Amino acid sequence: MTVEKRRILVAGNWKMNGSVEMASALTQAIGDGVSDVQADLVLIPPFPYLLEVGRHIKRSPHPIGLGGQDLSIHPGGAHTGDVSGGMLKDCGCQYVLVGHSERRQDHLETNQVVAEKFLAAQRAGLIPILCLGETLQEREAGQTDQVVISQLEAVIDAAGIAAFEQAVIAYEPVWAIGTGQTASPEQAQAVHASIRARIRASSDTIGGQVRVIYGGSVKPDNAREILSCEDIDGGLIGGASLEAESFLGIAKAAS
Ligand code: 13P
């Protein structure tokens, strides 16, 4: 069966970077340069800057999505420091990252916690961007597929396959994040194909539709090669999303 190529999604995860001033200037510069971009774009700033980024996004001639970097498993209440999916929605988000490897590492988020966050996101009407990826040690031990598929399996078990109609998957090999050492197109494509095959095994239709995006040292000069792979439907961009020129360069490479 031939499947029409899915729309490319390029999301900029600012991680813990920025200021009100930077959020404003960067979003404005992206909005100003976006007219010939065909890919879907999403900006994922730190929580305190969501409203500021959202304010500029509204004026952009090309629709730009907004996302949170994390959410609580709880809908509200006595959970100091946490932010709920409903709050993100209220601030204008359509998306939220769940299970980023930095959350898994820094906050000891397990596959079960990540699955609960995925469910909490969808309950709040947000599209989860589920992050999966192996460490260098796991890759060198030949465990890449096993690790990535078990991270995915935990969410399929908790949410069911139909939940992936309203979700994005991001494959981010931990060893490629912020290191300048991107996965080769062949390495990335192979894991993306495994992820898609696992979804297809439960639903051929959803497997054909779900967007699986790649993250890890994507830059304007390597974006085209990576994003043109058959099962790679976009990028989750860290460092290169902090400058309008490089973020737009990646988005344009995808177009
Ligand atoms: P870099 O693009 O800086 O490698 O970060 C990737 C990432 O973790 C995006 O979520």
Coordinates of C-alpha atoms and ligand atoms in Angstrom, one line a residue, residues 11 13 15 97 100-102 131 172 176-180 215-219 236-240, ligand 1:
A11 CA 9.1 21.8 16.7
N13 CA 12.2 22.9 22.1
K15 CA 14.6 23.7 27.0
L97 CA 6.3 17.1 25.3
H100 CA 11.8 13.9 27.0
S101 CA 15.1 12.2 27.9
E102 CA 16.1 15.1 30.1
C131 CA 9.8 11.3 23.2
E172 CA 15.7 11.3 20.1
A176 CA 22.8 12.8 19.7
I177 CA 21.2 15.5 21.9
G178 CA 23.2 18.6 22.2
T179 CA 26.4 16.8 21.2
G180 CA 26.7 17.8 17.5
G215 CA 15.6 15.0 17.4
G216 CA 19.3 15.2 18.1
S217 CA 21.7 17.8 16.7
V218 CA 19.5 18.7 13.7
K219 CA 20.9 21.8 12.0
L236 CA 12.4 18.2 17.3
I237 CA 15.0 20.9 17.4
G238 CA 16.9 22.0 20.6
G239 CA 19.9 24.3 20.1
A240 CA 19.1 25.3 16.6
Ligands
13P1 P1 19.6 19.5 20.2 O1 18.9 19.9 18.8 O2 20.2 20.6 20.9 O3 20.5 18.3 20.0 O4 18.4 19.0 21.1 C1 17.5 18.0 20.7 C2 16.4 17.9 21.7 O5 16.6 17.3 22.8 C3 15.1 18.5 21.4 O6 14.1 18.1 22.2

